[in-house]
Amino acid sequence: MTVLYNRVALIGLGLIASSMAHAMRWKGLAGEIVGTARSPETRAVALELGLCDRICATAAEAVAGADLVVLCVPVGAMAAIAAEIAPHLAQGATLTDVGSVKQAVIEAVAPHVPDGVHFVPGHPLAGTEHSGPRSGFATLFVNRWWLLTPLPGADPAVTQRLRGLLEGMGAHVDEMEPAHHDLVLAVTSHTPHLIAYTMVGVADHLRRVTKSEIIKYSAAGFRDFTRIAASDPTMWRDVFLTNREATLDILGRFTEELFVLQRAIRMGDGAQLFEYFTRTRAIRRGIIEAGQDTAAADFGRGAPAPEAGE
Ligand code: NAP
């Protein structure tokens, strides 16, 4: 148990921030945890749960005297929050964020960051389809990647200290160029989410024809899509609005591949389908071997969420 920051301010108190609060408590990584959220309802729930040591009514109040400030709001809300807190940030403080897109967050936040404050953008590759202050749990980041995209000229000691906190919560930390991050995430997360949203949309149209059959007989593949498509609409709207180019690039490639498979089905080309599915199966094995998912039936998601052990 090493206290890495004397006061951590969490701006926004949803899934990611509440998980950070639980994890920092669990591992004793922060002297004091201060939190704030936009709505009185969320602040009241955070108080009731004892998520933070102190809950403030405004972000400006929350960041005062903090040596680490974490922006945990949707990507589209980052600019306004950065403008609000900028005059209140302590000299020498580290400012980071957890936004799912990095270039747009840097464009939105960096211009507001005062001299003497270190901005180190970040993104935990961990989440669930749940949101809000009740959805967090201490083990969310265990064995998950947390990508940092430090800006040119960043102080390595500042990044190292932040790494210490993230690793203390159980994450593996890597550094990446922001544009590369956005492309990688377009492939691994953003486009798959869009495909899931679309498939559930298609089924919804069909449901009007088949009544409740789709729900009643929903099989593993579709159920997994519905889980992903239940993700927070605000967060995902902002992801697509701000990672536009990379997502459109990957969607273009996806559409081309889909046409290839569509043609193989039409032509009855079993060999091509078999070869394609054999190749994709190997990717799944690679993910399991890398410890990024479980081989359990239904991807282990039927199992209860791991307990924090606080
Ligand atoms: P969440 O559970 O929906 O919580 C979002 C928080 O931001 C809430 O406290 C909300 O306040 C606040 N907020 C929303 N809109 C706001 C606005 N316009 N101005 C000020 N505050 C606002 O979200 P989350 O899942 O923790 O996501 C937070 C960030 O983490 C996002 O940038 C997201 O891209 C990123 N992220 C999410 C995941 C994931 O799987 N969920 C994974 C990695 C990274 P109220 O409660 O008061 O409305």
XYZ file of C-alpha atoms and ligand atoms in Angstrom:
358
model
C 0.000 0.000 0.000
C 1.783 3.119 -1.237
C -0.021 6.422 -1.455
C 0.925 7.731 -4.909
C -1.184 10.893 -4.897
C -2.273 12.846 -1.823
C -5.529 14.009 -3.374
C -7.209 12.553 -6.457
C -10.148 14.430 -7.981
C -12.589 12.393 -10.075
C -14.670 14.509 -12.441
C -17.757 12.505 -13.391
C -18.793 9.570 -11.209
C -19.912 6.839 -13.590
C -18.633 3.327 -14.280
C -14.977 4.236 -14.791
C -14.654 6.800 -11.979
C -16.499 4.658 -9.443
C -14.319 1.670 -10.379
C -11.228 3.843 -9.922
C -12.483 4.989 -6.520
C -13.044 1.376 -5.399
C -9.685 0.239 -6.797
C -7.685 3.126 -5.285
C -9.317 2.481 -1.898
C -8.738 -1.247 -2.151
C -5.042 -0.752 -2.863
C -4.523 2.358 -0.699
C -3.180 4.390 -3.610
C -4.687 7.809 -2.811
C -4.549 9.907 0.353
C -7.937 11.490 -0.313
C -10.470 10.887 -3.089
C -12.640 13.838 -4.033
C -15.451 13.485 -6.553
C -18.009 15.505 -8.418
C -20.748 14.831 -10.947
C -23.042 16.989 -12.997
C -26.347 15.911 -11.435
C -27.374 16.139 -7.773
C -28.769 12.573 -8.132
C -25.365 11.092 -9.003
C -23.665 13.075 -6.243
C -26.272 11.800 -3.768
C -25.700 8.167 -4.823
C -21.922 8.642 -4.526
C -22.415 10.004 -1.013
C -24.720 7.137 -0.081
C -22.178 4.582 -1.354
C -19.251 6.363 0.294
C -17.438 6.288 -3.064
C -15.269 9.288 -2.238
C -13.980 10.944 0.916
C -15.587 14.178 -0.213
C -18.190 15.097 -2.847
C -18.161 18.616 -4.284
C -20.957 20.418 -6.088
C -18.697 21.719 -8.865
C -15.676 20.474 -10.796
C -13.834 23.727 -10.007
C -14.204 23.033 -6.292
C -13.216 19.366 -6.657
C -9.878 19.993 -8.398
C -8.613 22.584 -5.891
C -5.467 21.241 -4.231
C -5.599 17.898 -6.082
C -2.281 16.485 -7.321
C -4.147 14.194 -9.739
C -7.295 15.132 -11.644
C -9.071 12.485 -13.749
C -11.680 13.510 -16.330
C -14.248 10.689 -16.375
C -16.998 12.271 -18.486
C -18.110 11.474 -22.067
C -15.651 12.629 -24.740
C -18.008 15.363 -25.938
C -18.096 16.925 -22.448
C -14.303 17.163 -21.977
C -13.781 20.638 -23.480
C -16.333 22.389 -21.276
C -15.023 20.663 -18.135
C -11.408 21.513 -19.028
C -12.354 25.173 -19.481
C -14.171 25.177 -16.144
C -11.385 23.608 -14.080
C -8.347 25.228 -15.764
C -8.069 28.281 -13.454
C -8.441 26.076 -10.370
C -5.821 23.393 -11.105
C -2.893 23.272 -8.674
C 0.614 23.998 -9.956
C 2.470 20.722 -10.588
C -0.766 18.705 -10.754
C -1.229 15.882 -13.242
C -4.366 15.962 -15.373
C -5.475 12.801 -17.147
C -8.661 11.499 -18.733
C -10.226 8.123 -19.487
C -11.896 9.018 -22.789
C -12.294 6.298 -25.416
C -10.942 8.551 -28.201
C -7.615 10.298 -27.830
C -7.015 12.826 -30.637
C -10.321 14.609 -30.069
C -9.812 14.731 -26.293
C -6.339 16.210 -26.738
C -7.747 18.858 -29.104
C -10.516 19.617 -26.611
C -8.471 19.685 -23.405
C -4.856 20.650 -24.180
C -5.571 24.305 -25.110
C -7.024 24.885 -21.634
C -4.189 23.316 -19.623
C -2.229 26.018 -17.796
C 1.590 26.091 -17.647
C 2.857 24.014 -14.760
C 0.060 21.416 -15.072
C 0.944 18.108 -16.755
C -1.659 16.657 -19.100
C -1.224 12.922 -19.766
C -4.169 11.558 -21.812
C -5.207 7.972 -21.087
C -7.756 5.259 -21.850
C -8.504 2.101 -19.848
C -9.467 -0.782 -22.146
C -11.941 -2.018 -19.585
C -15.643 -1.562 -19.254
C -19.044 -3.121 -19.109
C -22.389 -2.183 -20.661
C -23.449 -0.652 -17.325
C -23.057 2.979 -16.376
C -23.494 5.284 -13.412
C -22.006 5.423 -9.913
C -23.458 2.086 -8.803
C -21.890 0.134 -11.672
C -18.230 0.345 -10.626
C -16.177 -2.415 -9.001
C -12.593 -2.554 -7.753
C -11.337 -5.264 -10.083
C -12.491 -3.690 -13.368
C -8.933 -2.836 -14.430
C -7.203 -6.011 -13.267
C -5.236 -7.555 -16.147
C -6.661 -4.983 -18.599
C -4.655 -2.562 -20.714
C -4.559 1.135 -19.888
C -3.141 3.112 -22.799
C -1.413 6.455 -22.248
C -0.769 8.882 -25.093
C 1.685 11.411 -23.585
C 2.127 14.644 -25.520
C 5.467 15.623 -27.073
C 7.813 16.944 -24.383
C 5.917 15.228 -21.540
C 7.933 14.822 -18.338
C 8.773 11.091 -18.064
C 8.684 11.279 -14.243
C 5.052 12.502 -14.362
C 4.029 9.691 -16.713
C 5.898 7.178 -14.559
C 4.047 8.250 -11.415
C 0.696 7.938 -13.190
C 1.755 4.514 -14.487
C 2.368 3.524 -10.874
C -1.224 4.339 -9.953
C -2.702 2.503 -12.945
C -0.514 -0.546 -12.354
C -1.454 -0.362 -8.676
C -5.097 -0.813 -9.763
C -4.041 -3.949 -11.641
C -3.754 -2.583 -15.194
C -1.003 -3.174 -17.742
C 0.159 0.163 -19.098
C 1.389 0.953 -22.592
C 2.163 4.188 -24.419
C 0.984 5.001 -27.924
C 0.644 7.854 -30.414
C -2.902 9.309 -30.179
C -3.686 8.723 -33.897
C -2.509 5.133 -33.659
C -4.640 4.645 -30.539
C -7.733 5.873 -32.383
C -7.129 3.516 -35.313
C -6.469 0.499 -33.089
C -9.605 1.208 -31.046
C -11.665 1.707 -34.210
C -10.789 -1.904 -35.078
C -10.986 -3.496 -31.645
C -13.877 -1.627 -30.072
C -15.613 1.161 -31.960
C -16.553 -0.607 -35.212
C -17.557 -3.855 -33.417
C -19.914 -1.767 -31.261
C -21.434 -0.205 -34.370
C -21.933 -3.631 -35.926
C -23.636 -4.857 -32.745
C -25.910 -1.805 -32.685
C -26.791 -2.451 -36.327
C -27.511 -6.158 -35.868
C -29.790 -5.469 -32.925
C -31.486 -2.779 -35.019
C -32.058 -5.283 -37.848
C -33.547 -7.780 -35.383
C -35.752 -5.066 -33.965
C -37.195 -4.372 -37.421
C -37.725 -8.069 -37.937
C -39.369 -8.433 -34.535
C -42.251 -6.393 -35.835
C -42.782 -9.273 -38.258
C -42.031 -12.214 -36.000
C -43.416 -10.780 -32.747
C -41.460 -12.024 -29.727
C -39.633 -14.958 -31.360
C -36.340 -13.138 -31.552
C -36.298 -12.565 -27.811
C -37.620 -16.010 -27.003
C -35.134 -17.948 -29.117
C -32.270 -15.496 -28.933
C -29.089 -17.552 -29.204
C -25.590 -16.853 -27.963
C -24.412 -14.749 -30.921
C -27.364 -12.378 -30.837
C -27.406 -12.221 -27.030
C -23.790 -11.057 -27.067
C -24.680 -8.361 -29.599
C -27.548 -7.150 -27.400
C -25.192 -6.905 -24.416
C -22.826 -4.676 -26.393
C -25.707 -2.707 -27.894
C -26.976 -1.936 -24.375
C -23.933 0.313 -23.805
C -24.384 3.950 -22.854
C -25.850 5.922 -25.807
C -24.163 9.223 -24.865
C -20.724 7.685 -24.604
C -21.037 5.856 -27.916
C -22.574 8.785 -29.775
C -19.520 10.815 -28.735
C -17.107 8.036 -29.765
C -18.457 7.978 -33.324
C -18.674 11.755 -33.602
C -15.048 12.136 -32.495
C -13.328 9.071 -33.994
C -15.018 9.620 -37.315
C -12.210 9.043 -39.796
C -10.747 5.884 -38.273
C -14.202 4.359 -37.811
C -15.225 5.160 -41.382
C -11.959 3.654 -42.657
C -12.536 0.396 -40.766
C -16.235 0.307 -41.703
C -15.238 0.602 -45.382
C -12.918 -2.381 -45.022
C -15.604 -4.271 -43.108
C -18.137 -3.689 -45.871
C -15.677 -4.998 -48.498
C -15.060 -8.179 -46.473
C -18.781 -8.618 -45.957
C -19.320 -8.511 -49.726
C -16.617 -11.171 -50.168
C -18.396 -13.478 -47.712
C -21.792 -12.633 -49.186
C -20.515 -13.673 -52.607
C -19.001 -16.888 -51.204
C -22.392 -17.786 -49.704
C -24.187 -16.953 -52.959
C -21.709 -19.036 -54.997
C -21.778 -21.915 -52.506
C -18.015 -21.543 -52.030
C -17.631 -23.679 -48.889
C -13.844 -23.819 -49.151
C -13.571 -20.045 -48.966
C -15.940 -19.827 -45.986
C -14.096 -22.634 -44.182
C -10.695 -21.011 -44.783
C -12.007 -17.625 -43.581
C -13.559 -19.010 -40.381
C -10.432 -21.042 -39.632
C -8.352 -17.866 -39.803
C -10.720 -15.911 -37.521
C -10.872 -18.781 -35.030
C -7.103 -18.483 -34.547
C -7.545 -14.807 -33.594
C -9.967 -15.792 -30.840
C -7.415 -18.310 -29.507
C -4.770 -15.578 -29.487
C -7.000 -13.324 -27.351
C -7.597 -16.090 -24.820
C -3.875 -16.930 -24.716
C -3.104 -13.240 -24.104
C -5.401 -13.406 -21.046
C -7.837 -10.819 -22.483
C -10.907 -13.080 -22.290
C -11.951 -16.461 -20.999
C -12.564 -19.651 -22.905
C -15.620 -20.358 -20.732
C -18.935 -20.978 -22.471
C -20.812 -17.716 -23.185
C -17.424 -15.964 -22.748
C -17.732 -16.352 -18.972
C -20.281 -13.557 -18.868
C -22.881 -15.731 -17.198
C -20.556 -15.924 -14.201
C -21.069 -13.419 -11.381
C -18.839 -10.318 -11.508
C -15.638 -10.785 -9.500
C -15.790 -9.394 -5.978
C -13.590 -6.520 -5.031
C -12.362 -8.002 -1.784
C -12.162 -4.566 -0.135
P -20.984 6.878 -17.222
O -21.055 5.717 -16.300
O -22.129 7.135 -18.139
O -20.696 8.219 -16.369
C -20.485 9.437 -17.000
C -20.309 10.545 -15.983
O -20.110 11.758 -16.710
C -21.498 10.746 -15.082
O -21.085 11.097 -13.790
C -22.231 11.934 -15.736
O -22.865 12.762 -14.815
C -21.093 12.717 -16.315
N -21.506 13.506 -17.494
C -22.198 13.070 -18.570
N -22.379 14.066 -19.449
C -21.816 15.151 -18.894
C -21.714 16.504 -19.296
N -22.201 16.923 -20.485
N -21.075 17.370 -18.470
C -20.577 16.953 -17.289
N -20.650 15.692 -16.844
C -21.260 14.794 -17.642
O -19.683 6.819 -18.158
P -18.368 5.917 -18.078
O -18.680 4.591 -18.697
O -17.762 5.995 -16.737
O -17.483 6.706 -19.157
C -16.731 7.835 -18.803
C -15.627 8.022 -19.817
O -14.857 6.812 -19.862
C -16.085 8.285 -21.250
O -15.264 9.265 -21.825
C -15.879 6.959 -21.957
O -15.563 7.153 -23.319
C -14.711 6.372 -21.199
N -14.644 4.904 -21.163
C -15.767 4.157 -20.974
C -15.674 2.776 -20.964
C -16.918 1.921 -20.804
O -16.920 0.764 -21.216
N -17.969 2.418 -20.204
C -14.430 2.150 -21.099
C -13.301 2.949 -21.226
C -13.408 4.329 -21.266
P -24.355 12.461 -14.258
O -24.307 11.080 -13.665
O -24.536 13.499 -13.250
O -25.240 12.542 -15.446
